[in-house]
Amino acid sequence: MSNTIDPIPTYDVVVIGAGFAGIYLVHKLRDDLGLDVKVFERGAGIGGTWYWNRYPGARCDLESDSYSLSFNDEIEQEWNWTERYASQPEILRYVNFVADKLDVRGNIELNTTVTGAVFDEGTDTWTVTTDTGASARARYLVSATGILSVPSMPTFEGMDTFAGEIYHTGDWPHEGVDFTGKRVAVIGTGSSGIQSIPVIAEEAASVTVFQRTATFTVPAANRPMTENERKATKRSYKQLREQMRRSQVGVLLEPGIGNFADVDLRVVRGELERRWRGAGMSTSMVLSDNLRSIEANNYTSQFVRDKINEIVDDPAVAKMLEPHDYPIGTKRLPIDTNYYDTFNRDHVSLVSIRDTPIERFSPAGIVVDGREHEFDAIVLATGFDAATGALDRIQFEGVDGRLMKDEWAEGAKSYLGLASPGFPNFFTVTGPGSPAILTNVIGSIEHHVEWIADYISYLRAAGITRTEATPEATERWTTHVAELAAMTLYPTAASWYMGANVPGKPRVFLAYIGGLHNYRDRCEKIATDGYPGFTHDGGTGLAARAEAVAAEV
Ligand code: NA7
């Protein structure tokens, strides 16, 4: 018998990340299952995406009463959203309110980046290492690292020679940035660029936007929430949430009015006009087959191009802003406040870098097509290494020394977006292959957390110490995800959904398109059937039953 004490603290579950997912995991696993949970979080505060993305104008693109947690009545009833679309500071306040309500802070170690995790086949446990030297061991490891948590940093020649400041929207200084009197460049016109450009233009001396791909965006029609609206929502939360869970994307968007071939185009036009004035993302969904039929999509796309030409005074600028490179909706549709109007301001200009890319940064600014543009500050609104970026940066070592980054070198493979073969007792919240990126992410997070907690509870009850997604189930799921995507227009866009925004990243569609409702049903059936598609070792009884069911599937 050895007298040595294991120097590594041991928990039931280690969680990576303290955004909405990490916080809910603590509550669910600790308070409902009675487990000992440890969370490591890179930031000096909780909130994940909403902790880092503090750029001017940062705001959620889903309505506040949808983009919020549904599992706790007290939180729902006590919290008061002030705007239809919540701003980043308000969402971060909400995250902190939730964390206090659930009393989770004691389980979270901040300022600690997980660098590696190794599975020990002798004990069926994971040992997690971090950049601070802290480590932890646990039977289960759950990644809650978020979808948009690793900024994609472009590498322009001469970047380090630029004499002014360079900021990335996804890693914004916490003290804020004062652009008053400054000449500012913004590179990138996705959601982050589209939200920040009008706000930066309010204070900067000049704003020059460098646009590689013109982006479709529709008006947010954001406004304050009235007390009556808040009361009405709070009264009907139960029904609303249930409808969201039973919907395609986990949020109540206005449905389509019919397929392109079947509807009167005058009616379509009228409906597009109505939705343009306030329906946010539903604007692109007037035609039910907008994401399946290129004719339908062309009609919707042209409507937005016409709007751009109506709004923007200078026809040459309007032409540059017209999106032509992808079907509307196949990249996440930003919703904006005064984006196109901002180009009518004298101190705002647009430089297309579609055909003449940025040559280099210089000490004074940015050189394009032989011309130097001078700036005091440059904002990179260049997006994220989405969905897999955070996982790729951690050295996950599974059975037989297999590394996740090697296993996923040709593209992420998962079973249900929740687990991956060779990595036992490891679950991914909002992982690639789940519907998360196409849905109200909070709805997906809640589902994943609850499903994982139920599964852990099942494993413990059965005395199963080791579970793993089978290669066969993973292959079937990954193929199914790809086949569903291929039935739509999504793969035609060079989007972050496809990994196309990061040089060298495999082009694999990263989400299950079949809808949150169908996904939930499928996961529930798998649970009811004893978790076919997973191996079960170390247990008896239930485990044997599960294996028998798995063999039949
Ligand atoms: P996005 O949507 O990925 O947009 C990034 C933008 O940056 C996009 O316009 C890119 O052009 C542009 N970009 C990226 N790299 C470069 C380089 N090297 N040179 C020039 N331009 C570049 O990220 P966001 O942060 O705006 O939004 C991400 C999500 O957050 C969004 O979908 C919402 O869900 C919230 P490209 O289109 O690739 O030609």
Coordinates of C-alpha atoms and ligand atoms in Angstrom, one line a residue:
M1 CA 0.0 0.0 0.0
S2 CA 1.4 3.3 -1.0
N3 CA 1.4 6.4 1.2
T4 CA 1.7 8.8 -1.6
I5 CA -1.2 11.2 -2.0
D6 CA -2.4 11.9 -5.5
P7 CA -1.2 15.6 -6.1
I8 CA -3.9 16.1 -8.7
P9 CA -7.2 17.3 -7.4
T10 CA -10.0 14.9 -8.5
Y11 CA -13.5 15.8 -9.5
D12 CA -16.4 13.9 -11.0
V13 CA -16.5 16.3 -14.0
V14 CA -14.2 18.9 -15.4
V15 CA -15.7 21.5 -17.7
I16 CA -13.8 23.8 -20.1
G17 CA -15.3 27.2 -20.4
A18 CA -17.6 29.4 -18.3
G19 CA -20.0 30.9 -20.8
F20 CA -23.7 30.0 -20.6
A21 CA -22.9 26.3 -21.2
G22 CA -20.3 26.0 -18.4
I23 CA -22.5 27.9 -16.0
Y24 CA -25.5 25.7 -16.7
L25 CA -23.3 22.5 -16.5
V26 CA -22.2 23.4 -13.0
H27 CA -25.8 23.9 -11.9
K28 CA -27.2 20.8 -13.6
L29 CA -24.4 18.4 -12.6
R30 CA -23.8 19.8 -9.1
D31 CA -27.3 20.7 -8.0
D32 CA -29.3 18.0 -9.8
L33 CA -26.8 15.1 -9.8
G34 CA -24.8 16.0 -6.7
L35 CA -21.5 15.8 -8.6
D36 CA -18.2 17.6 -7.9
V37 CA -17.6 19.9 -10.8
K38 CA -14.6 22.0 -11.7
V39 CA -14.6 24.6 -14.5
F40 CA -11.5 26.2 -16.0
E41 CA -12.1 29.5 -17.8
R42 CA -9.5 31.4 -19.9
G43 CA -11.0 34.8 -19.2
A44 CA -10.7 37.0 -16.1
G45 CA -14.5 36.9 -16.0
I46 CA -17.4 34.6 -17.0
G47 CA -19.6 35.0 -20.1
G48 CA -17.5 33.5 -22.9
T49 CA -18.3 35.2 -26.2
W50 CA -20.1 38.0 -24.4
Y51 CA -17.0 38.6 -22.2
W52 CA -14.7 39.1 -25.1
N53 CA -16.8 40.7 -27.8
R54 CA -17.0 44.2 -26.4
Y55 CA -16.7 46.0 -29.7
P56 CA -18.8 49.1 -30.2
G57 CA -22.3 48.1 -31.2
A58 CA -22.0 44.4 -30.2
R59 CA -25.5 43.0 -29.9
C60 CA -27.3 39.7 -30.2
D61 CA -29.1 39.0 -33.5
L62 CA -31.9 37.1 -31.8
E63 CA -34.6 38.8 -29.7
S64 CA -33.8 39.0 -25.9
D65 CA -36.8 36.9 -24.8
S66 CA -35.6 34.1 -27.1
Y67 CA -31.8 34.4 -26.4
S68 CA -32.1 33.7 -22.7
L69 CA -32.2 30.7 -20.4
S70 CA -35.5 28.8 -20.0
F71 CA -34.8 26.3 -17.2
N72 CA -35.3 28.5 -14.2
D73 CA -38.6 30.4 -13.5
E74 CA -37.0 32.8 -11.0
I75 CA -34.4 33.9 -13.5
E76 CA -37.0 34.3 -16.2
Q77 CA -39.3 36.3 -14.0
E78 CA -36.8 38.5 -12.2
W79 CA -34.6 39.6 -15.2
N80 CA -35.9 42.6 -17.2
W81 CA -34.6 42.9 -20.8
T82 CA -34.5 46.6 -21.8
E83 CA -34.2 46.2 -25.6
R84 CA -35.7 44.0 -28.2
Y85 CA -32.1 42.9 -29.2
A86 CA -29.9 43.0 -26.2
S87 CA -26.5 44.7 -26.3
Q88 CA -23.3 43.0 -25.2
P89 CA -23.1 44.8 -21.9
E90 CA -26.7 43.8 -21.0
I91 CA -26.1 40.2 -21.9
L92 CA -22.9 40.1 -19.8
R93 CA -24.8 41.6 -16.9
Y94 CA -27.4 38.8 -17.4
V95 CA -24.7 36.1 -17.4
N96 CA -23.4 37.4 -14.1
F97 CA -26.9 37.7 -12.7
V98 CA -27.5 34.0 -13.6
A99 CA -24.2 33.0 -12.1
D100 CA -25.0 34.7 -8.8
K101 CA -28.5 33.2 -8.8
L102 CA -27.1 29.7 -9.3
D103 CA -24.2 30.3 -7.0
V104 CA -21.7 28.8 -9.4
R105 CA -18.7 31.0 -9.0
G106 CA -17.0 28.8 -6.4
N107 CA -16.7 26.0 -9.0
I108 CA -15.0 28.2 -11.6
E109 CA -11.3 28.9 -11.8
L110 CA -10.7 32.1 -13.9
N111 CA -7.6 33.2 -15.8
T112 CA -6.8 29.5 -16.5
T113 CA -6.5 28.2 -20.1
V114 CA -6.8 24.4 -20.5
T115 CA -3.9 23.4 -22.7
G116 CA -4.2 19.6 -22.7
A117 CA -6.2 16.6 -21.6
V118 CA -5.1 13.0 -21.5
F119 CA -7.4 10.0 -21.1
D120 CA -6.0 7.3 -18.8
E121 CA -7.2 3.9 -19.8
G122 CA -6.3 2.3 -16.5
T123 CA -8.7 4.5 -14.5
D124 CA -11.1 5.7 -17.2
T125 CA -10.4 9.3 -16.2
W126 CA -9.2 12.4 -17.9
T127 CA -6.3 14.5 -16.6
V128 CA -6.5 18.1 -17.6
T129 CA -3.5 20.5 -17.7
T130 CA -3.6 24.3 -17.8
D131 CA -1.3 27.2 -18.5
T132 CA -1.1 28.1 -14.8
G133 CA 0.1 24.7 -13.8
A134 CA -3.2 23.9 -12.2
S135 CA -4.4 20.4 -13.2
A136 CA -7.4 18.2 -12.4
R137 CA -8.6 14.7 -12.9
A138 CA -12.1 13.6 -13.6
R139 CA -14.1 10.7 -14.9
Y140 CA -15.9 13.0 -17.3
L141 CA -14.6 15.9 -19.4
V142 CA -17.1 18.4 -21.0
S143 CA -16.0 21.1 -23.4
A144 CA -18.1 24.2 -23.2
T145 CA -15.7 26.2 -25.3
G146 CA -18.3 28.0 -27.5
I147 CA -18.7 28.4 -31.2
L148 CA -17.3 31.8 -31.7
S149 CA -14.6 32.0 -29.1
V150 CA -11.3 32.0 -31.1
P151 CA -10.7 35.2 -33.2
S152 CA -9.5 34.6 -36.7
M153 CA -6.4 36.7 -37.0
P154 CA -5.3 37.6 -40.5
T155 CA -1.6 37.8 -41.2
F156 CA -1.0 40.8 -43.4
E157 CA 2.6 41.5 -44.4
G158 CA 4.0 44.4 -42.4
M159 CA 1.3 44.2 -39.7
D160 CA 3.9 44.7 -36.9
T161 CA 5.2 47.8 -38.6
F162 CA 1.9 49.7 -38.3
A163 CA 2.5 52.7 -35.9
G164 CA -1.1 52.9 -34.7
E165 CA -3.3 50.5 -32.7
I166 CA -4.7 47.3 -34.1
Y167 CA -7.9 45.8 -32.5
H168 CA -9.8 42.6 -33.2
T169 CA -13.6 42.8 -32.6
G170 CA -13.5 39.4 -30.9
D171 CA -10.9 40.5 -28.4
W172 CA -11.8 44.0 -27.6
P173 CA -10.0 46.0 -24.9
H174 CA -12.0 46.0 -21.7
E175 CA -11.4 49.6 -21.0
G176 CA -13.0 50.5 -24.4
V177 CA -11.5 52.5 -27.2
D178 CA -11.9 56.2 -27.8
F179 CA -11.9 56.8 -31.5
T180 CA -12.7 60.5 -31.2
G181 CA -10.8 62.4 -33.9
K182 CA -9.1 59.2 -35.2
R183 CA -8.8 57.9 -38.8
V184 CA -10.1 54.4 -38.5
A185 CA -9.9 51.4 -40.9
V186 CA -12.3 48.5 -40.5
I187 CA -11.4 45.2 -42.3
G188 CA -14.3 42.8 -42.5
T189 CA -18.0 43.2 -43.2
G190 CA -19.6 40.3 -41.4
S191 CA -21.9 40.8 -38.4
S192 CA -19.1 42.3 -36.2
G193 CA -18.1 44.9 -38.9
I194 CA -21.7 45.6 -39.8
Q195 CA -22.6 46.3 -36.1
S196 CA -19.5 48.3 -35.3
I197 CA -19.0 50.5 -38.4
P198 CA -22.0 52.8 -37.8
V199 CA -21.1 53.2 -34.1
I200 CA -17.4 53.9 -34.8
A201 CA -18.5 56.4 -37.4
E202 CA -20.3 58.3 -34.7
E203 CA -17.0 59.4 -33.1
A204 CA -14.2 58.8 -35.5
A205 CA -12.8 61.5 -37.8
S206 CA -13.0 59.1 -40.7
V207 CA -13.9 55.5 -41.2
T208 CA -12.6 53.5 -44.2
V209 CA -14.2 50.0 -44.7
F210 CA -12.2 47.4 -46.4
Q211 CA -14.7 44.9 -47.9
R212 CA -13.7 41.5 -49.4
T213 CA -17.2 40.2 -49.8
A214 CA -20.3 42.3 -49.8
T215 CA -22.7 41.0 -47.2
F216 CA -26.5 40.9 -47.0
T217 CA -27.8 42.6 -44.0
V218 CA -31.4 43.6 -43.0
P219 CA -32.6 46.2 -40.5
A220 CA -32.8 45.1 -36.9
A221 CA -35.5 47.6 -36.0
N222 CA -34.2 47.5 -32.5
R223 CA -36.1 49.4 -29.9
P224 CA -36.6 49.6 -26.1
M225 CA -38.9 46.9 -24.6
T226 CA -42.0 48.3 -22.9
E227 CA -43.1 47.2 -19.4
N228 CA -46.3 45.8 -21.0
E229 CA -44.3 43.7 -23.5
R230 CA -42.1 42.4 -20.7
K231 CA -45.1 41.4 -18.6
A232 CA -46.8 39.7 -21.5
T233 CA -43.7 37.7 -22.3
K234 CA -43.2 36.7 -18.7
R235 CA -46.8 35.5 -18.5
S236 CA -46.4 33.3 -21.6
Y237 CA -42.8 32.2 -21.3
K238 CA -43.8 28.6 -20.7
Q239 CA -45.7 28.2 -24.0
L240 CA -43.2 30.4 -25.9
R241 CA -40.2 28.2 -24.7
E242 CA -42.0 25.0 -25.6
Q243 CA -42.8 26.4 -29.1
M244 CA -39.1 27.3 -29.4
R245 CA -38.0 23.8 -28.4
R246 CA -40.3 22.4 -31.1
S247 CA -39.1 24.7 -33.8
Q248 CA -36.5 24.4 -36.5
V249 CA -34.0 26.9 -35.1
G250 CA -35.0 27.3 -31.5
V251 CA -36.5 30.7 -32.0
L252 CA -39.8 31.9 -33.2
L253 CA -39.2 33.5 -36.6
E254 CA -42.1 34.3 -39.0
P255 CA -42.6 31.3 -41.3
G256 CA -42.5 31.4 -45.1
I257 CA -45.6 32.1 -47.0
G258 CA -45.0 29.4 -49.7
N259 CA -42.5 28.2 -52.3
F260 CA -41.4 30.4 -55.1
A261 CA -43.2 28.5 -57.8
D262 CA -46.5 28.6 -55.9
V263 CA -46.9 32.1 -54.7
D264 CA -47.9 35.4 -56.3
L265 CA -44.8 37.5 -56.5
R266 CA -46.7 40.7 -55.7
V267 CA -47.7 39.2 -52.4
V268 CA -44.1 38.1 -51.8
R269 CA -42.8 41.6 -52.5
G270 CA -45.4 43.1 -50.1
E271 CA -44.4 40.7 -47.4
L272 CA -40.7 41.4 -48.0
E273 CA -41.4 45.1 -47.6
R274 CA -43.3 44.5 -44.4
R275 CA -40.6 42.3 -42.9
W276 CA -37.8 44.7 -44.0
R277 CA -39.4 47.2 -41.6
G278 CA -39.0 45.1 -38.5
A279 CA -38.9 41.3 -38.8
G280 CA -35.1 40.9 -38.5
M281 CA -33.9 37.5 -39.7
S282 CA -37.4 36.5 -40.9
T283 CA -37.0 38.9 -43.7
S284 CA -35.0 36.4 -45.7
M285 CA -37.6 33.6 -45.0
V286 CA -40.6 35.0 -46.8
L287 CA -40.2 32.3 -49.5
S288 CA -40.3 28.9 -47.8
D289 CA -37.7 27.4 -50.2
N290 CA -35.3 30.3 -49.9
L291 CA -32.5 28.0 -48.8
R292 CA -33.3 25.2 -51.3
S293 CA -34.2 26.9 -54.5
I294 CA -31.8 29.3 -56.2
E295 CA -34.7 31.0 -58.1
A296 CA -36.4 31.7 -54.7
N297 CA -33.1 32.9 -53.3
N298 CA -32.4 35.1 -56.3
Y299 CA -35.7 36.9 -55.8
T300 CA -35.0 37.6 -52.1
S301 CA -31.4 38.6 -52.8
Q302 CA -32.5 41.0 -55.5
F303 CA -35.0 42.6 -53.1
V304 CA -32.1 43.4 -50.7
R305 CA -29.9 44.7 -53.5
D306 CA -32.7 47.0 -54.6
K307 CA -33.0 48.3 -51.0
I308 CA -29.2 49.0 -50.9
N309 CA -29.6 51.1 -54.1
E310 CA -32.6 52.9 -52.6
I311 CA -30.6 53.7 -49.4
V312 CA -27.1 54.5 -50.6
D313 CA -26.8 57.9 -52.4
D314 CA -23.7 57.2 -54.4
P315 CA -24.5 54.6 -57.1
A316 CA -20.9 53.5 -57.3
V317 CA -20.8 52.8 -53.6
A318 CA -24.2 51.1 -53.7
K319 CA -22.9 48.8 -56.5
M320 CA -19.9 47.9 -54.4
L321 CA -22.2 47.1 -51.4
E322 CA -24.4 44.8 -53.5
P323 CA -23.8 41.2 -52.5
H324 CA -23.4 38.8 -55.4
D325 CA -21.1 36.1 -54.1
Y326 CA -23.5 33.9 -52.1
P327 CA -27.2 33.2 -51.8
I328 CA -28.8 35.2 -49.0
G329 CA -29.2 33.2 -45.8
T330 CA -26.3 30.8 -46.5
K331 CA -24.1 32.9 -44.4
R332 CA -25.5 34.0 -41.1
L333 CA -27.7 37.0 -41.9
P334 CA -26.6 40.0 -39.9
I335 CA -29.2 42.4 -38.6
D336 CA -28.1 46.0 -38.5
T337 CA -28.8 49.5 -37.3
N338 CA -28.1 52.1 -40.1
Y339 CA -25.4 50.0 -41.8
Y340 CA -26.1 51.0 -45.4
D341 CA -27.0 54.6 -44.4
T342 CA -23.7 55.0 -42.8
F343 CA -22.0 55.0 -46.3
N344 CA -23.9 58.2 -47.0
R345 CA -21.8 60.1 -44.4
D346 CA -19.0 62.2 -45.9
H347 CA -16.4 60.8 -43.6
V348 CA -17.2 57.1 -44.3
S349 CA -15.7 55.4 -47.4
L350 CA -15.6 52.0 -48.9
V351 CA -12.6 50.2 -50.5
S352 CA -13.3 46.9 -52.3
I353 CA -10.5 44.4 -51.7
R354 CA -12.4 41.7 -53.6
D355 CA -10.2 41.8 -56.7
T356 CA -7.3 43.8 -55.3
P357 CA -6.5 42.3 -51.8
I358 CA -4.7 44.2 -49.1
E359 CA -1.0 44.2 -50.2
R360 CA 0.5 45.0 -46.9
F361 CA 0.3 47.2 -43.8
S362 CA 2.7 50.1 -43.6
P363 CA 3.8 52.2 -40.7
A364 CA 1.2 54.7 -41.8
G365 CA -1.7 52.4 -42.8
I366 CA -2.8 49.9 -45.4
V367 CA -1.6 49.5 -49.0
V368 CA -4.1 48.4 -51.6
D369 CA -3.5 48.4 -55.3
G370 CA -0.4 50.4 -54.8
R371 CA -2.1 53.2 -52.9
E372 CA -1.4 53.8 -49.2
H373 CA -4.4 54.7 -47.0
E374 CA -3.4 56.4 -43.7
F375 CA -4.9 55.5 -40.3
D376 CA -4.5 56.0 -36.6
A377 CA -6.2 52.7 -35.8
I378 CA -7.2 49.5 -37.6
V379 CA -10.1 47.3 -36.5
L380 CA -10.0 43.7 -37.6
A381 CA -13.6 42.5 -37.9
T382 CA -12.3 39.3 -39.5
G383 CA -14.4 36.7 -37.6
F384 CA -13.6 33.5 -35.8
D385 CA -12.1 30.0 -36.2
A386 CA -15.6 28.8 -35.5
A387 CA -16.9 25.7 -33.9
T388 CA -13.7 23.7 -33.9
G389 CA -11.1 26.5 -33.2
A390 CA -11.2 26.3 -29.4
L391 CA -11.0 22.5 -29.5
D392 CA -8.1 22.4 -32.0
R393 CA -6.1 24.5 -29.6
I394 CA -6.3 22.0 -26.8
Q395 CA -4.2 18.8 -27.0
F396 CA -6.9 16.2 -26.4
E397 CA -5.2 12.8 -26.2
G398 CA -7.6 9.9 -26.2
V399 CA -7.2 6.1 -26.4
D400 CA -3.9 4.8 -27.8
G401 CA -2.5 8.4 -27.8
R402 CA -4.9 9.5 -30.5
L403 CA -5.0 13.3 -30.8
M404 CA -8.3 15.0 -31.6
K405 CA -6.6 17.4 -34.0
D406 CA -5.3 14.5 -36.1
E407 CA -8.6 12.7 -36.0
W408 CA -10.3 15.8 -37.2
A409 CA -7.6 16.8 -39.7
E410 CA -9.9 16.1 -42.6
G411 CA -12.9 17.7 -40.9
A412 CA -14.6 17.3 -37.5
K413 CA -16.4 14.0 -37.0
S414 CA -18.8 13.5 -34.2
Y415 CA -21.8 11.5 -33.1
L416 CA -24.7 13.9 -32.6
G417 CA -22.2 16.7 -32.2
L418 CA -21.8 15.4 -28.6
A419 CA -19.0 12.8 -28.7
S420 CA -16.2 11.4 -30.8
P421 CA -14.7 7.9 -31.1
G422 CA -11.4 7.4 -29.3
F423 CA -12.3 10.1 -26.7
P424 CA -14.2 8.2 -24.0
N425 CA -16.2 10.0 -21.3
F426 CA -15.7 13.3 -23.2
F427 CA -18.7 15.4 -24.4
T428 CA -18.9 18.5 -26.5
V429 CA -21.6 21.1 -25.9
T430 CA -22.6 22.8 -29.2
G431 CA -20.0 20.6 -30.9
P432 CA -19.5 20.4 -34.7
G433 CA -22.3 18.1 -36.1
S434 CA -24.9 19.4 -33.7
P435 CA -27.5 21.9 -34.9
A436 CA -26.1 24.6 -32.6
I437 CA -24.6 27.1 -35.1
L438 CA -27.8 27.3 -37.0
T439 CA -30.0 27.7 -34.0
N440 CA -30.7 29.9 -31.0
V441 CA -27.4 28.8 -29.4
I442 CA -28.9 29.0 -25.9
G443 CA -31.6 26.6 -26.8
S444 CA -29.0 24.2 -28.1
I445 CA -26.8 24.6 -25.0
E446 CA -29.8 23.9 -22.7
H447 CA -30.6 20.7 -24.7
H448 CA -27.0 19.5 -24.8
V449 CA -26.4 20.1 -21.1
E450 CA -29.6 18.3 -20.1
W451 CA -28.9 15.4 -22.4
I452 CA -25.3 15.0 -21.2
A453 CA -26.4 15.2 -17.5
D454 CA -29.0 12.6 -18.1
Y455 CA -26.5 10.4 -19.8
I456 CA -23.9 10.8 -17.0
S457 CA -26.7 9.9 -14.5
Y458 CA -27.5 6.8 -16.5
L459 CA -23.9 5.7 -16.7
R460 CA -23.4 6.2 -13.0
A461 CA -26.6 4.3 -12.1
A462 CA -25.4 1.4 -14.3
G463 CA -21.9 1.4 -12.9
I464 CA -20.5 2.1 -16.4
T465 CA -17.1 3.7 -16.1
R466 CA -16.3 4.2 -19.8
T467 CA -18.4 5.2 -22.8
E468 CA -17.4 6.1 -26.3
A469 CA -19.2 7.0 -29.5
T470 CA -18.7 4.1 -31.9
P471 CA -16.9 4.7 -35.2
E472 CA -19.9 3.3 -37.1
A473 CA -22.5 5.6 -35.4
T474 CA -20.1 8.5 -35.9
E475 CA -19.6 7.8 -39.6
R476 CA -23.4 7.4 -40.1
W477 CA -24.1 10.7 -38.3
T478 CA -21.4 12.6 -40.1
T479 CA -22.6 11.4 -43.4
H480 CA -26.1 12.2 -42.5
V481 CA -25.1 15.8 -41.6
A482 CA -23.3 16.2 -44.9
E483 CA -26.1 14.8 -46.9
L484 CA -28.7 17.1 -45.3
A485 CA -26.4 20.1 -46.0
A486 CA -26.0 19.0 -49.6
M487 CA -29.8 19.2 -50.1
T488 CA -29.6 23.0 -49.5
L489 CA -27.8 26.0 -50.8
Y490 CA -25.7 26.3 -47.7
P491 CA -22.5 24.6 -49.0
T492 CA -22.4 27.0 -52.0
A493 CA -21.2 29.9 -49.7
A494 CA -17.7 30.4 -48.5
S495 CA -18.9 30.8 -44.9
W496 CA -17.7 30.0 -41.4
Y497 CA -20.4 27.3 -41.3
M498 CA -18.2 25.6 -43.9
G499 CA -14.8 26.4 -42.3
A500 CA -14.2 28.5 -45.4
N501 CA -13.1 31.6 -43.6
V502 CA -10.0 30.1 -42.1
P503 CA -7.1 29.4 -44.5
G504 CA -6.3 25.7 -44.6
K505 CA -9.4 24.6 -42.6
P506 CA -11.1 21.6 -44.0
R507 CA -14.4 22.5 -45.8
V508 CA -16.9 20.5 -43.9
F509 CA -20.4 21.8 -43.1
L510 CA -20.3 22.1 -39.4
A511 CA -23.9 21.8 -38.4
Y512 CA -26.9 19.4 -38.5
I513 CA -29.5 21.2 -40.6
G514 CA -32.4 18.9 -39.8
G515 CA -33.8 21.3 -37.1
L516 CA -33.5 21.5 -33.4
H517 CA -36.9 19.8 -32.9
N518 CA -35.9 16.7 -34.9
Y519 CA -32.5 16.6 -33.3
R520 CA -34.1 16.7 -29.8
D521 CA -36.4 13.9 -30.8
R522 CA -33.5 11.8 -32.1
C523 CA -31.4 12.4 -29.0
E524 CA -34.4 11.5 -26.8
K525 CA -35.0 8.3 -28.6
I526 CA -31.3 7.4 -28.3
A527 CA -31.6 7.9 -24.6
T528 CA -34.8 5.9 -24.3
D529 CA -33.2 3.1 -26.3
G530 CA -30.3 2.8 -23.9
Y531 CA -27.8 4.9 -25.9
P532 CA -27.1 2.9 -29.1
G533 CA -24.1 4.3 -30.9
F534 CA -22.1 4.4 -27.6
T535 CA -19.9 1.6 -26.2
H536 CA -20.4 0.8 -22.5
D537 CA -17.7 -0.7 -20.3
G538 CA -17.3 -1.5 -16.7
G539 CA -20.9 -1.9 -15.9
T540 CA -23.5 -4.7 -15.7
G541 CA -27.2 -5.0 -16.2
L542 CA -28.1 -1.7 -17.9
A543 CA -24.9 -1.8 -19.9
A544 CA -25.6 -5.2 -21.3
R545 CA -29.0 -4.1 -22.3
A546 CA -27.6 -1.0 -24.0
E547 CA -25.2 -3.1 -25.9
A548 CA -27.9 -5.4 -27.0
V549 CA -29.9 -2.5 -28.3
A550 CA -26.8 -1.0 -30.0
A551 CA -26.2 -4.3 -31.8
E552 CA -29.8 -4.2 -33.2
V553 CA -29.5 -0.7 -34.6
Ligands
NA7_1 P1 -17.6 36.8 -40.1 O1 -19.0 36.8 -40.4 O2 -16.8 35.6 -40.4 O3 -17.0 38.0 -41.0 C1 -15.6 38.3 -41.1 C2 -15.4 39.3 -42.2 O4 -14.0 39.6 -42.3 C3 -15.9 38.9 -43.6 O5 -16.4 40.1 -44.2 C4 -14.6 38.4 -44.2 O6 -14.6 38.5 -45.6 C5 -13.6 39.4 -43.6 N1 -12.3 38.9 -43.6 C6 -11.8 37.8 -43.0 N2 -10.5 37.6 -43.2 C7 -10.1 38.6 -44.1 C8 -8.9 38.9 -44.7 N3 -7.8 38.2 -44.5 N4 -8.9 40.0 -45.5 C9 -10.0 40.7 -45.7 N5 -11.2 40.4 -45.1 C10 -11.3 39.4 -44.3 O7 -17.2 37.2 -38.6 P2 -18.0 38.2 -37.7 O8 -17.2 38.4 -36.5 O9 -18.5 39.4 -38.4 O10 -19.4 37.4 -37.3 C11 -19.3 36.1 -36.8 C12 -20.6 35.7 -36.3 O11 -20.8 36.4 -35.1 C13 -21.8 36.0 -37.1 O12 -22.1 35.1 -38.1 C14 -22.9 36.1 -36.1 O13 -23.4 34.8 -35.8 C15 -22.2 36.7 -34.9 P3 -15.1 37.2 -46.5 O14 -16.6 37.2 -46.3 O15 -14.5 36.0 -45.9 O16 -14.7 37.4 -47.8

